[in-house]
mmCIF file with all atom_site columns, C-alpha atoms in Angstrom:
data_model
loop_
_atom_site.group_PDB
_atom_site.id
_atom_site.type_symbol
_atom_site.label_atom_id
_atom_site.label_alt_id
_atom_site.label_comp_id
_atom_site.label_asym_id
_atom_site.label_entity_id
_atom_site.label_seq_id
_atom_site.pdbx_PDB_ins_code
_atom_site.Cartn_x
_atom_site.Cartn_y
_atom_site.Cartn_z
_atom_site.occupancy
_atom_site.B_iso_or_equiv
_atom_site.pdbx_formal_charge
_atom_site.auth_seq_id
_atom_site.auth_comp_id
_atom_site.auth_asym_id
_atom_site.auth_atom_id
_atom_site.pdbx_PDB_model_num
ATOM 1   C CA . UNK A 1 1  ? 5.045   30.655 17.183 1.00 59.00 ? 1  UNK A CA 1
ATOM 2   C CA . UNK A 1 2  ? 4.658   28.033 14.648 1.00 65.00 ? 2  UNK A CA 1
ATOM 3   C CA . UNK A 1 3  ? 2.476   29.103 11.376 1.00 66.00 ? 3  UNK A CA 1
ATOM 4   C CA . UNK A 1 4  ? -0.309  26.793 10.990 1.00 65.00 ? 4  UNK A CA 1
ATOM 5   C CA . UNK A 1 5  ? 0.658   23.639 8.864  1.00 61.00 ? 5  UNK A CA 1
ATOM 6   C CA . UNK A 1 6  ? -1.443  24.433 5.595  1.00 64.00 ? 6  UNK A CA 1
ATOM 7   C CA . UNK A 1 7  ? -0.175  20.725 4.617  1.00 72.00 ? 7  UNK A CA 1
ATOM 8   C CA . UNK A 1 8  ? -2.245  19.677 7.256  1.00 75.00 ? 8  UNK A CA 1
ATOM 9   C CA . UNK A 1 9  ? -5.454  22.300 6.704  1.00 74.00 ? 9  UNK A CA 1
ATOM 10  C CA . UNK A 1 10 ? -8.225  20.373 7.014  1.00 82.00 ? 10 UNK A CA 1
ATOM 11  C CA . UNK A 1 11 ? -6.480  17.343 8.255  1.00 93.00 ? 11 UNK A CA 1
ATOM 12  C CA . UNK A 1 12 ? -9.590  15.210 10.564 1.00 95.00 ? 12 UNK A CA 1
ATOM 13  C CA . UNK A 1 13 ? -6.815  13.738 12.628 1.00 96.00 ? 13 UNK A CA 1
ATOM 14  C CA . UNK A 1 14 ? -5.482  16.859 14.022 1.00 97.00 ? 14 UNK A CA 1
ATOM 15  C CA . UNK A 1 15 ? -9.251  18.617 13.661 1.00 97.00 ? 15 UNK A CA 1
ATOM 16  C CA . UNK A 1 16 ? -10.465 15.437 16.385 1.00 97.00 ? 16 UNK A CA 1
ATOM 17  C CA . UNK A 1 17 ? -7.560  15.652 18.600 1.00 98.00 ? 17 UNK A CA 1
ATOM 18  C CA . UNK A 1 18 ? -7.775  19.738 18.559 1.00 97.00 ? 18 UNK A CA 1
ATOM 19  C CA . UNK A 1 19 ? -11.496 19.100 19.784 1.00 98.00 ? 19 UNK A CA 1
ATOM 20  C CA . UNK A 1 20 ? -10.471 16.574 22.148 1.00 98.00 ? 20 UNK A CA 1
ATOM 21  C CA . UNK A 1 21 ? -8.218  19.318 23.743 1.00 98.00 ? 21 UNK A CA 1
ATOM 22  C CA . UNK A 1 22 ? -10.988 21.779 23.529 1.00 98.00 ? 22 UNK A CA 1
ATOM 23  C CA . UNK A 1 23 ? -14.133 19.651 25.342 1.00 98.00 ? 23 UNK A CA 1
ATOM 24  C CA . UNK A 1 24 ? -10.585 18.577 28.448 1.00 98.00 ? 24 UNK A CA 1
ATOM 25  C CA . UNK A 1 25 ? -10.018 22.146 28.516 1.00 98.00 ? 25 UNK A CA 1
ATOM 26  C CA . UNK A 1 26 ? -13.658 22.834 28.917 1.00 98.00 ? 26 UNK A CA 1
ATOM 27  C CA . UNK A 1 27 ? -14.315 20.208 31.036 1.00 97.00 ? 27 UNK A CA 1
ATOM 28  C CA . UNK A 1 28 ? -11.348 21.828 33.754 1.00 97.00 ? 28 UNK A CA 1
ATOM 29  C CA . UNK A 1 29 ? -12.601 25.058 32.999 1.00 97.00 ? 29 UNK A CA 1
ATOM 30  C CA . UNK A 1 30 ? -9.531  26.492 31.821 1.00 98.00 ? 30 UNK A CA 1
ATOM 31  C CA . UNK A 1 31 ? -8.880  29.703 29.358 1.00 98.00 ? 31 UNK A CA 1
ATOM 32  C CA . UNK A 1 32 ? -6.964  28.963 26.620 1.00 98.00 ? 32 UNK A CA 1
ATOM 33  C CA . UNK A 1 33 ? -4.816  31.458 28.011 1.00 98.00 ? 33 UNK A CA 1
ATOM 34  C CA . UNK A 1 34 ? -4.353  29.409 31.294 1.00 98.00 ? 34 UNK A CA 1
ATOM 35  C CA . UNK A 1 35 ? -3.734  26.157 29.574 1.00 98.00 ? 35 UNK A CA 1
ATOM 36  C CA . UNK A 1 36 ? -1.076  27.596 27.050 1.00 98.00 ? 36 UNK A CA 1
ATOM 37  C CA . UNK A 1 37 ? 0.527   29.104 30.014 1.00 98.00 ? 37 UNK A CA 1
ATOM 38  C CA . UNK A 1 38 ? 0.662   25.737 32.052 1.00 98.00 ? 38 UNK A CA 1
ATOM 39  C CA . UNK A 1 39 ? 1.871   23.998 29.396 1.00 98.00 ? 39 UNK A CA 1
ATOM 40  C CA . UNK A 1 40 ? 4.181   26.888 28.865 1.00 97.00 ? 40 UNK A CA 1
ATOM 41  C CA . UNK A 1 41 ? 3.200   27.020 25.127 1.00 97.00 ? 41 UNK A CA 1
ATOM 42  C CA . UNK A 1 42 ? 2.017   30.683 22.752 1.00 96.00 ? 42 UNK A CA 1
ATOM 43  C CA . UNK A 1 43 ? -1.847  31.168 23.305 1.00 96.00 ? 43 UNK A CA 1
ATOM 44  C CA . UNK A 1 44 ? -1.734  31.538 19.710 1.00 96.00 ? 44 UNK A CA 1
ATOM 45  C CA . UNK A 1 45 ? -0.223  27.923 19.053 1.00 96.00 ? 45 UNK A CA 1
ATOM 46  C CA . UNK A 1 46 ? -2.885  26.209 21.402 1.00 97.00 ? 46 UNK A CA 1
ATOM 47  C CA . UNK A 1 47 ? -5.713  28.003 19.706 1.00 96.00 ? 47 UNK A CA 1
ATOM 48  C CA . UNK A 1 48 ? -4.377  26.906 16.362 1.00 96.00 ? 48 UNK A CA 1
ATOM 49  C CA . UNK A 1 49 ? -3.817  23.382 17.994 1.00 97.00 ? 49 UNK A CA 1
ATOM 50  C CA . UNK A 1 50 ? -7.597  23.114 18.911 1.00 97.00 ? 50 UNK A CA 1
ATOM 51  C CA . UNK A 1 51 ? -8.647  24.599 15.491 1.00 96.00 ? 51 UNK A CA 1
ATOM 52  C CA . UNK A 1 52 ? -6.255  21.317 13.765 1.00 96.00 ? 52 UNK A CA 1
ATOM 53  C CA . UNK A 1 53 ? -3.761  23.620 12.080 1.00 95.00 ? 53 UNK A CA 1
ATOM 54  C CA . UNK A 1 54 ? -0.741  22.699 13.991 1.00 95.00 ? 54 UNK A CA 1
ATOM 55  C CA . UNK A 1 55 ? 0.574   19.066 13.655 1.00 96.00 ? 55 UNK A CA 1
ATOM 56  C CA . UNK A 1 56 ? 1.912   18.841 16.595 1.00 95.00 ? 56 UNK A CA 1
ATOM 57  C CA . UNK A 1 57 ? 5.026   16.747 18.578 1.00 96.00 ? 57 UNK A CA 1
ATOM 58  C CA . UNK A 1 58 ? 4.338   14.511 21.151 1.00 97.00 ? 58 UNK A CA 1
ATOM 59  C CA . UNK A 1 59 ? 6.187   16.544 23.688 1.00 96.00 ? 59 UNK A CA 1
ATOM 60  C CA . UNK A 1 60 ? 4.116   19.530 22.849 1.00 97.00 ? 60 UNK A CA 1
ATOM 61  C CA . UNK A 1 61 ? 1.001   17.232 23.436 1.00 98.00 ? 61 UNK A CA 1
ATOM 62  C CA . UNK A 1 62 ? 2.791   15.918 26.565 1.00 97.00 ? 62 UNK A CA 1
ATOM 63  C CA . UNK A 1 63 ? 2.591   19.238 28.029 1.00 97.00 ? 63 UNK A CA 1
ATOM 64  C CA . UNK A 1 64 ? -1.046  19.585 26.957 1.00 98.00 ? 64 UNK A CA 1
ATOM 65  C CA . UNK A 1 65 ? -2.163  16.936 28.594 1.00 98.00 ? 65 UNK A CA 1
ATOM 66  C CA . UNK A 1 66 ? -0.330  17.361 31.639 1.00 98.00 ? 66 UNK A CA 1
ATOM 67  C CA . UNK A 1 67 ? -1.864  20.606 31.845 1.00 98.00 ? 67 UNK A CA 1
ATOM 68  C CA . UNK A 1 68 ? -5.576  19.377 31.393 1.00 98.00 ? 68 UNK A CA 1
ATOM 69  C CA . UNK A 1 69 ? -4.297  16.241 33.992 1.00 97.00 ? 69 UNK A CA 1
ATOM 70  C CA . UNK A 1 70 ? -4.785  13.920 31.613 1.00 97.00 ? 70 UNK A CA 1
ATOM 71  C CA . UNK A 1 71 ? -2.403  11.200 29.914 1.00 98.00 ? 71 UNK A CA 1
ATOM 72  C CA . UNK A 1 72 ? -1.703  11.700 25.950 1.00 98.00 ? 72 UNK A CA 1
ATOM 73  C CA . UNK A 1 73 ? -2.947  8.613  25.641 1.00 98.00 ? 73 UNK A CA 1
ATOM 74  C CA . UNK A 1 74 ? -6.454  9.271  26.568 1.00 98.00 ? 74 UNK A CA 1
ATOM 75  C CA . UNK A 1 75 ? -6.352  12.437 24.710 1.00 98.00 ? 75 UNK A CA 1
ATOM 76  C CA . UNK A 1 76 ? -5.715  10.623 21.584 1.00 98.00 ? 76 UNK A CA 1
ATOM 77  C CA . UNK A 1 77 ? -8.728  8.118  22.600 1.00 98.00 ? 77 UNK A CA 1
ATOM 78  C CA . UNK A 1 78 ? -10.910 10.591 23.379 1.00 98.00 ? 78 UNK A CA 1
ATOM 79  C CA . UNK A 1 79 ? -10.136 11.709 19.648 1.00 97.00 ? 79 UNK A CA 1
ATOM 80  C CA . UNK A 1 80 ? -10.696 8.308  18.419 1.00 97.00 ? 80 UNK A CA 1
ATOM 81  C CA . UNK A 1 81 ? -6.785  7.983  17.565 1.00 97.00 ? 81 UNK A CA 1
ATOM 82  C CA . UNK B 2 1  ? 16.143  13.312 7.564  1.00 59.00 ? 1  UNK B CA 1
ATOM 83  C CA . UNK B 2 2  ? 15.420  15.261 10.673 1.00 65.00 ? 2  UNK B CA 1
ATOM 84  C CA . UNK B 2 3  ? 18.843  15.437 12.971 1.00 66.00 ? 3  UNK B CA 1
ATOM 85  C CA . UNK B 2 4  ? 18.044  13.427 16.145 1.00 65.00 ? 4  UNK B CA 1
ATOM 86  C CA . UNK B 2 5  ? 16.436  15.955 18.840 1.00 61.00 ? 5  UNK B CA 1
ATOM 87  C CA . UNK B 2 6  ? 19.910  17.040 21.007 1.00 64.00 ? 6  UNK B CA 1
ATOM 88  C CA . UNK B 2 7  ? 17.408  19.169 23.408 1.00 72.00 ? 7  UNK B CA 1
ATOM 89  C CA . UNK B 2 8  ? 15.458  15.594 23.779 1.00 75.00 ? 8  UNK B CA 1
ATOM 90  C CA . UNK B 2 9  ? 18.823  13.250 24.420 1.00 74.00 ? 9  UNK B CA 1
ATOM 91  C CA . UNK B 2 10 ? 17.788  10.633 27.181 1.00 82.00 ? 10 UNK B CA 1
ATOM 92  C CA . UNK B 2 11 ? 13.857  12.145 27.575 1.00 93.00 ? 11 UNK B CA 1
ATOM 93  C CA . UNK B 2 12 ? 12.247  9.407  29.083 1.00 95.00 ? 12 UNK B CA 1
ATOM 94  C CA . UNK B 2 13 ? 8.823   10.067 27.392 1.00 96.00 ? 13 UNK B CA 1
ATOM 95  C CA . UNK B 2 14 ? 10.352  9.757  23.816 1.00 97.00 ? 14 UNK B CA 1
ATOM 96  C CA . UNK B 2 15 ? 12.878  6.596  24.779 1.00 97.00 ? 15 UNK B CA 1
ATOM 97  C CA . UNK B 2 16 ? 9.390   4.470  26.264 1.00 97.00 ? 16 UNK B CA 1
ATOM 98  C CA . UNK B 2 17 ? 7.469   5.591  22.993 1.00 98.00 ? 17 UNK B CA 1
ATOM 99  C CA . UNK B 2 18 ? 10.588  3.770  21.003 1.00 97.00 ? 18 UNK B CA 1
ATOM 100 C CA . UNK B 2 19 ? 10.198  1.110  22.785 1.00 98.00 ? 19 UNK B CA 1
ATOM 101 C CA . UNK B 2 20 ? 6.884   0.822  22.667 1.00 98.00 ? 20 UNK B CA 1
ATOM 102 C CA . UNK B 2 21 ? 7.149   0.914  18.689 1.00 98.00 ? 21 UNK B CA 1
ATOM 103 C CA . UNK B 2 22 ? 10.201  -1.648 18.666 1.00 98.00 ? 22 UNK B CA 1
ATOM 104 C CA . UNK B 2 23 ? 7.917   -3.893 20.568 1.00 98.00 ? 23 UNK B CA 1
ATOM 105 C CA . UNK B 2 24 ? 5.135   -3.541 18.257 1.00 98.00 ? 24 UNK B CA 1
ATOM 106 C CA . UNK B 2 25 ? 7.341   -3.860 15.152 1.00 98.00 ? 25 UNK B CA 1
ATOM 107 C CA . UNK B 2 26 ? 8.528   -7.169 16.818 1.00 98.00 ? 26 UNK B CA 1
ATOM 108 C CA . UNK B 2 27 ? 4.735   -8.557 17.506 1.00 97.00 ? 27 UNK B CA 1
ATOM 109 C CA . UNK B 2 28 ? 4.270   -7.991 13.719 1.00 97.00 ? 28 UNK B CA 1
ATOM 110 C CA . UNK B 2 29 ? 7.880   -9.111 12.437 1.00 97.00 ? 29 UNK B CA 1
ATOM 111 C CA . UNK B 2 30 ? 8.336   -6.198 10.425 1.00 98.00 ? 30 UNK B CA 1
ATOM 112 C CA . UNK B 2 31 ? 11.994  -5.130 10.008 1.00 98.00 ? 31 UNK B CA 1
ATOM 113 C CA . UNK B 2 32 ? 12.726  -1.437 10.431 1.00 97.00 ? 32 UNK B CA 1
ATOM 114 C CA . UNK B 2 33 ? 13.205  -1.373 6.490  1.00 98.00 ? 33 UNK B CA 1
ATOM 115 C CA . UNK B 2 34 ? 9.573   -2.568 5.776  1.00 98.00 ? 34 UNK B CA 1
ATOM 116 C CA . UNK B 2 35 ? 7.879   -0.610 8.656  1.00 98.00 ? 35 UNK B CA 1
ATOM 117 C CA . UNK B 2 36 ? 9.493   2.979  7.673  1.00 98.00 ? 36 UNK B CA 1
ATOM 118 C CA . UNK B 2 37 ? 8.865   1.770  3.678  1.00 98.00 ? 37 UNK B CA 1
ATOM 119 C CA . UNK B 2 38 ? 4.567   1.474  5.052  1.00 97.00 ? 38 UNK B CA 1
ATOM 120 C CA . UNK B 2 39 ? 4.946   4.432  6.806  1.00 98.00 ? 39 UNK B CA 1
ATOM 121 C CA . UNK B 2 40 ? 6.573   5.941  3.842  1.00 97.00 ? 40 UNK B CA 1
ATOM 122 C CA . UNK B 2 41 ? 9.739   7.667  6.524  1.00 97.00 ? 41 UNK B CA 1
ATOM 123 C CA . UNK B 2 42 ? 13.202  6.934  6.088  1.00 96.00 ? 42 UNK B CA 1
ATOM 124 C CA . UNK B 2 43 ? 14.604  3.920  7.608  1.00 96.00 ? 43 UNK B CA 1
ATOM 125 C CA . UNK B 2 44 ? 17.205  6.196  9.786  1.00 96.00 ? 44 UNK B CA 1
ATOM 126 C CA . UNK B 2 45 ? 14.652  8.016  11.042 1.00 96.00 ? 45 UNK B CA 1
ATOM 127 C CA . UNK B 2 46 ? 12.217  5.163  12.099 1.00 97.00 ? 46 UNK B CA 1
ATOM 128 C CA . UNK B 2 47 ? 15.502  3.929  14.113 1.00 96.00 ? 47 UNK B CA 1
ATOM 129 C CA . UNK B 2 48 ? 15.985  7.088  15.648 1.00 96.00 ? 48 UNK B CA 1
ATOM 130 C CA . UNK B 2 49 ? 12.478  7.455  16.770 1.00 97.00 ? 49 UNK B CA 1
ATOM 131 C CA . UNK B 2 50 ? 13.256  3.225  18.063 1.00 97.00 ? 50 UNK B CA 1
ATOM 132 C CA . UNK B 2 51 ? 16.416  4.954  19.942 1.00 96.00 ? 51 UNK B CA 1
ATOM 133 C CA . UNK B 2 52 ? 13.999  8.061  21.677 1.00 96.00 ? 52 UNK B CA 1
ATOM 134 C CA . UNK B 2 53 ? 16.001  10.265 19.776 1.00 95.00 ? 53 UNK B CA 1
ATOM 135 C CA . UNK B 2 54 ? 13.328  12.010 17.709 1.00 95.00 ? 54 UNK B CA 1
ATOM 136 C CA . UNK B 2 55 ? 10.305  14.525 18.714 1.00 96.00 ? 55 UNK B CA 1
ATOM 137 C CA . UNK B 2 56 ? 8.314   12.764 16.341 1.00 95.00 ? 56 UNK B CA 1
ATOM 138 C CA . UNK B 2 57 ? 5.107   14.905 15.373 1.00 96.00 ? 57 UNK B CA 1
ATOM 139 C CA . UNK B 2 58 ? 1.151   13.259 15.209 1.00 97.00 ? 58 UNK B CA 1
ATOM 140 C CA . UNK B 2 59 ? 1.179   12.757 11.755 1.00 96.00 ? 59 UNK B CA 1
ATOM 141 C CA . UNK B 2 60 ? 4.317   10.376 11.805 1.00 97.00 ? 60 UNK B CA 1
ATOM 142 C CA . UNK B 2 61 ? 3.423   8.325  15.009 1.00 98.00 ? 61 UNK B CA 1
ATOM 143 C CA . UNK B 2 62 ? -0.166  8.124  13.034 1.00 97.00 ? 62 UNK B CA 1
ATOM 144 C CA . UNK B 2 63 ? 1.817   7.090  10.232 1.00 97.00 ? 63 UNK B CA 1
ATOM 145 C CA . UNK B 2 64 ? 3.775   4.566  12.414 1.00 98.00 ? 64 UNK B CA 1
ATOM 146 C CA . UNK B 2 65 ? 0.779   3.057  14.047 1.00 98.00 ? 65 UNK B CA 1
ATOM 147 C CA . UNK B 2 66 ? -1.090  2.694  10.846 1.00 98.00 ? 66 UNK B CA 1
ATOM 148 C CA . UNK B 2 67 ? 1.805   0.514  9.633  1.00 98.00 ? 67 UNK B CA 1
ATOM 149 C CA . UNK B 2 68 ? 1.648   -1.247 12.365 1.00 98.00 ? 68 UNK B CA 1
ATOM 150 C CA . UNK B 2 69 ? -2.171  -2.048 12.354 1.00 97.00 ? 69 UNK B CA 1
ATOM 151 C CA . UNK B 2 70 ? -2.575  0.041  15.949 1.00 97.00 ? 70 UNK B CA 1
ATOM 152 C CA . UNK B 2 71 ? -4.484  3.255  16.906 1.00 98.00 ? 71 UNK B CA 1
ATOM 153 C CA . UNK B 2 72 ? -1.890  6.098  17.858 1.00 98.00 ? 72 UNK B CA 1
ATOM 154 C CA . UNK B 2 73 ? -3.506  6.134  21.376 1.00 98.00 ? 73 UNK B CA 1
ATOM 155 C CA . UNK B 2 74 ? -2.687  2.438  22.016 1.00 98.00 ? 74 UNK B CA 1
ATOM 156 C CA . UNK B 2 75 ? 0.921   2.813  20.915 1.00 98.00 ? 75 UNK B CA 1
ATOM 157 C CA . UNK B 2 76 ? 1.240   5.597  23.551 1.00 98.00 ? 76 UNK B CA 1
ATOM 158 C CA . UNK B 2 77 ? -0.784  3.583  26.100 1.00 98.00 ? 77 UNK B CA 1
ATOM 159 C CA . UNK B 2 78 ? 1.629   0.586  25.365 1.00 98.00 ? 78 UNK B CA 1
ATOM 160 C CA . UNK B 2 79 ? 4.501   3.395  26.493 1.00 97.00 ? 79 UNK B CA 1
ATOM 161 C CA . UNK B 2 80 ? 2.348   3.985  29.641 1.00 97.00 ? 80 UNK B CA 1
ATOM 162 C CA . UNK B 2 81 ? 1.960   7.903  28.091 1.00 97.00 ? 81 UNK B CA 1
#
């Protein structure tokens, strides 16, 4: 699994989007377990991804949102990217 | 420069997301010189990403939209992602 990006610690971009992944996956009701499985990523690396330590790749946020059934698109919006 | 992404040859997602930027570089008329000099990337990479042939991470497509005076989101809207 990816160690957290500490070039990116604190970084607001990836701290919105992570929330933005957070309030979908809350809004589906799915564990962080059951989305990192879906989107056949580590638990580990999507917990890190919704606490903005991991700057991510667009396929990696692909999967995301296909998991949540959203576009990446409106993830980013929803993170005011 | 990061090696284009062989496991990401010909992914669809990636090659509409280049073209998506290409376009926008074009509404602007920024060459690819001048748009990876304000995105501060290398020139071969900002072609590769053009070509689909990098897994570009958040912080560079933020870096790429910025340049080109878009939000992230609308770029990957504009690639119907």
């Amino acid at each position: 699994m990816p160690k957290p990006s500490p070039k990116f610690a604190g970084n607001k971009e990836l701290a919105s989007l992570g929330a933005a992944i957070r309030a979908a996956r809350g809004e589906v009701g799915l564990s962080q377990e059951a989305l990192a499985a879906e989107a056949e990523l580590g638990r580990g690396y999507v917990g890190g991804i919704e606490r903005g330590e991991h700057n991510l790749t667009l396929m990696n946020l692909s999967r995301i949102a296909k998991a949540l059934g959203k576009r990446p698109s409106v993830l980013l919006a929803a993170a005011s990217l």
